[in-house]
Short mmCIF file of C-alpha atoms in Angstrom, two decimals:
data_model
loop_
_atom_site.label_atom_id
_atom_site.label_comp_id
_atom_site.label_asym_id
_atom_site.label_seq_id
_atom_site.Cartn_x
_atom_site.Cartn_y
_atom_site.Cartn_z
CA MET A 182 148.82 -102.79 -116.35
CA PRO A 183 151.49 -103.82 -118.86
CA LYS A 184 154.19 -104.00 -116.11
CA LEU A 185 154.68 -103.20 -112.44
CA PRO A 186 155.43 -100.78 -110.95
CA PHE A 187 153.30 -98.61 -113.21
CA ARG A 188 152.08 -95.02 -112.92
CA HIS A 189 148.55 -94.48 -114.11
CA VAL A 190 146.37 -91.38 -113.97
CA LEU A 191 142.96 -92.13 -112.49
CA ALA A 192 140.14 -89.82 -113.50
CA LEU A 193 137.61 -89.18 -110.76
CA ALA A 194 134.38 -87.23 -111.13
CA LEU A 195 132.31 -86.26 -108.11
CA VAL A 196 128.90 -84.67 -107.88
CA VAL A 197 128.36 -83.03 -104.50
CA GLN A 198 124.91 -82.14 -103.22
CA VAL A 199 124.89 -79.01 -101.06
CA ALA A 200 121.83 -77.64 -99.28
CA SER A 201 121.28 -73.92 -99.58
CA ASP A 202 121.72 -73.64 -95.79
CA ASP A 203 125.35 -74.71 -96.25
CA TYR A 204 126.34 -72.11 -98.86
CA GLY A 205 129.36 -70.19 -97.64
CA ARG A 206 130.54 -73.12 -95.51
CA ALA A 207 133.90 -74.77 -96.23
CA PHE A 208 133.83 -78.53 -96.80
CA THR A 209 136.78 -80.91 -96.96
CA LEU A 210 136.69 -84.43 -98.35
CA GLY A 211 139.56 -86.88 -98.38
CA ILE A 212 140.26 -89.07 -101.39
CA ASP A 213 142.22 -92.28 -100.73
CA VAL A 214 143.43 -94.75 -103.32
CA ASP A 215 144.17 -98.00 -101.57
CA ARG A 216 144.96 -101.66 -102.07
CA VAL A 217 142.34 -103.68 -100.20
CA ASP A 218 144.49 -105.25 -97.51
CA GLU A 219 146.43 -104.05 -94.48
CA LEU A 220 149.00 -102.04 -96.47
CA PRO A 221 149.24 -98.25 -96.02
CA VAL A 222 147.13 -95.96 -98.23
CA MET A 223 148.79 -95.58 -101.63
CA LEU A 224 147.61 -92.01 -102.23
CA HIS A 225 145.74 -89.47 -100.12
CA GLN A 226 144.50 -86.12 -101.37
CA ASP A 227 142.31 -83.61 -99.56
CA PHE A 228 139.72 -81.74 -101.57
CA SER A 229 138.24 -78.53 -100.14
CA PHE A 230 135.41 -76.53 -101.63
CA GLU A 231 132.83 -73.90 -100.77
CA ILE A 232 129.68 -72.89 -102.60
CA PRO A 233 129.51 -69.10 -102.27
CA ARG A 234 126.41 -67.37 -101.00
CA GLY A 235 124.55 -65.21 -103.49
CA ILE A 236 124.90 -67.47 -106.52
CA HIS A 237 121.26 -66.75 -107.39
CA ALA A 238 120.10 -70.30 -106.81
CA THR A 239 116.71 -71.05 -105.32
CA ASP A 240 117.16 -70.81 -101.57
CA TRP A 241 114.97 -73.77 -100.63
CA VAL A 242 116.50 -76.31 -103.04
CA SER A 243 119.63 -78.42 -102.67
CA HIS A 244 121.95 -78.14 -105.65
CA HIS A 245 124.43 -80.55 -107.22
CA TYR A 246 127.93 -79.39 -108.15
CA PRO A 247 130.32 -81.43 -110.33
CA PHE A 248 134.07 -81.64 -109.72
CA ALA A 249 136.70 -83.58 -111.71
CA PHE A 250 140.17 -84.76 -110.67
CA SER A 251 143.16 -86.45 -112.23
CA LEU A 252 145.12 -88.47 -109.70
CA PRO A 253 148.50 -89.94 -110.71
CA VAL A 254 148.87 -93.23 -108.80
CA ASP A 255 151.87 -95.58 -108.67
CA PHE A 256 150.68 -99.20 -108.70
CA TYR A 257 153.05 -101.81 -107.27
CA ASP A 258 150.87 -104.90 -107.08
CA VAL A 259 147.91 -106.62 -108.73
CA GLY A 260 144.65 -107.32 -106.92
CA LEU A 261 141.68 -105.50 -105.49
CA HIS A 262 142.09 -101.76 -104.98
CA SER A 263 139.61 -99.02 -104.14
CA VAL A 264 138.98 -95.31 -104.22
CA ILE A 265 137.37 -94.04 -101.03
CA VAL A 266 135.94 -90.54 -100.66
CA GLY A 267 135.00 -89.44 -97.17
CA ASP A 268 134.93 -86.76 -94.56
CA GLU A 269 136.12 -86.88 -90.96
CA ASP A 270 133.08 -88.88 -89.88
CA SER A 271 132.37 -91.42 -92.59
CA ASP A 272 132.96 -92.71 -96.08
CA VAL A 273 130.81 -90.99 -98.69
CA ALA A 274 131.73 -93.20 -101.65
CA HIS A 275 133.68 -96.43 -102.14
CA VAL A 276 134.65 -97.59 -105.64
CA PRO A 277 136.45 -100.96 -105.85
CA PHE A 278 138.49 -101.90 -108.93
CA ILE A 279 140.92 -104.66 -109.89
CA VAL A 280 144.48 -104.14 -111.09
CA GLN A 281 145.68 -106.96 -113.33
CA MET A 282 148.56 -107.59 -115.68
CA VAL A 283 147.65 -107.40 -119.36
CA THR A 284 150.06 -107.99 -122.21
CA LEU A 285 148.95 -106.40 -125.44
CA ASP A 286 149.85 -108.02 -128.75
CA GLU A 287 151.18 -105.32 -131.07
CA HIS A 288 150.03 -107.15 -134.21
#
């Protein structure tokens, strides 16, 4: 980040595997962007999706479906942060990243 606070758009791509038994069922995942300490979650967004029945996929095979997001996040501090994707029961994915100050020389 060149300065703080700083708004940055994080790009997030998910590939979700859905069994054919679960077509027509609504799913909800939560996406949290967080600083790794005891501070409150910086950003929370719920993501709901459903794979419709009758999409002409092989009934006995699980299929993968891609989704992409752009999440504008306001960063207020340097250090270890993370993106956590999960449902009501557990975390599905956890991606740590570091926010640091970088000054770019214009020459």
